Amino acid sequence: MSPSLLTDIHDSNDLKRLNYNELCVLSDEIRERLISVTGKLGGHLASNLGIVELTIALHRVFSSSRDKLIFDVSHQTYVHKLLTGRNDERFDALRQTGGYSGFCNVAESEHDIFTTGHAGTALSSALGLCIGRDKLHQDYHVVAILGDGALTCGQTMEAMNNISLNTNRLIVILNDNEYSIDRNIGAIAIYLN
């Protein structure tokens, strides 16, 4: 068996040392790890398989111990966990007693900004972090990664209404996979598709 790149990744700095071909290999290794663990325990496989390259890119560009990465759909953070020092025996017990949470959890890692679950809170949380950062004259990036389902939440709409009035710098990424648990319906789904 060849050496694994994934076993040497503990934070964003480790990713920055990899070249393009190694990043492709790492993506494959992450997918194999996800399938192996969720195949035994269950969990959110599809949402994590669909965000592998995006999460690698986020961790390569930003430093998640300083910059704030907020995943709107927290059950798609298994890749984030693997890239932030949680590729160990507790990941093998994901969502089980003694294992890591299936969601972001501040008790697990400094890389998890909030303990969150499903869609709707990331944009308003990111806005709050930006306002605090700007008032304290701090310098770090805030990145909100939204699933398409978050766009119909009232809390998200209120945050969108207030972003331009309250902050000068916020990065929002729309991760629209065009398909959730079921086919998306409504005006926003039609607009995005």
Short mmCIF file of C-alpha atoms in Angstrom, two decimals, residues 2 6 10 12 24 31 35 38 55 74 81 104 123-124 129 135 146 164 168 170-171 183:
data_model
loop_
_atom_site.label_atom_id
_atom_site.label_comp_id
_atom_site.label_asym_id
_atom_site.label_seq_id
_atom_site.Cartn_x
_atom_site.Cartn_y
_atom_site.Cartn_z
CA SER A 2 1.35 3.42 -0.95
CA LEU A 6 -4.36 12.40 3.93
CA HIS A 10 -3.48 18.38 9.93
CA SER A 12 -4.28 24.50 6.10
CA CYS A 24 -6.08 15.32 -7.01
CA ARG A 31 -13.58 10.18 -1.03
CA ILE A 35 -17.15 6.00 1.68
CA THR A 38 -20.19 6.20 6.10
CA THR A 55 -13.31 22.33 0.91
CA SER A 74 -23.03 21.63 8.79
CA LYS A 81 -12.95 17.62 9.76
CA CYS A 104 -19.46 21.42 13.28
CA LEU A 123 -24.99 34.13 6.48
CA SER A 124 -26.34 35.89 9.57
CA LEU A 129 -18.55 38.10 12.74
CA LYS A 135 -15.57 47.32 14.97
CA LEU A 146 -24.26 28.34 1.62
CA SER A 164 -24.11 45.87 2.27
CA ASN A 168 -17.23 46.01 3.61
CA LEU A 170 -17.55 39.20 3.33
CA ILE A 171 -17.08 36.24 1.02
CA ARG A 183 -35.79 17.89 -6.17
#
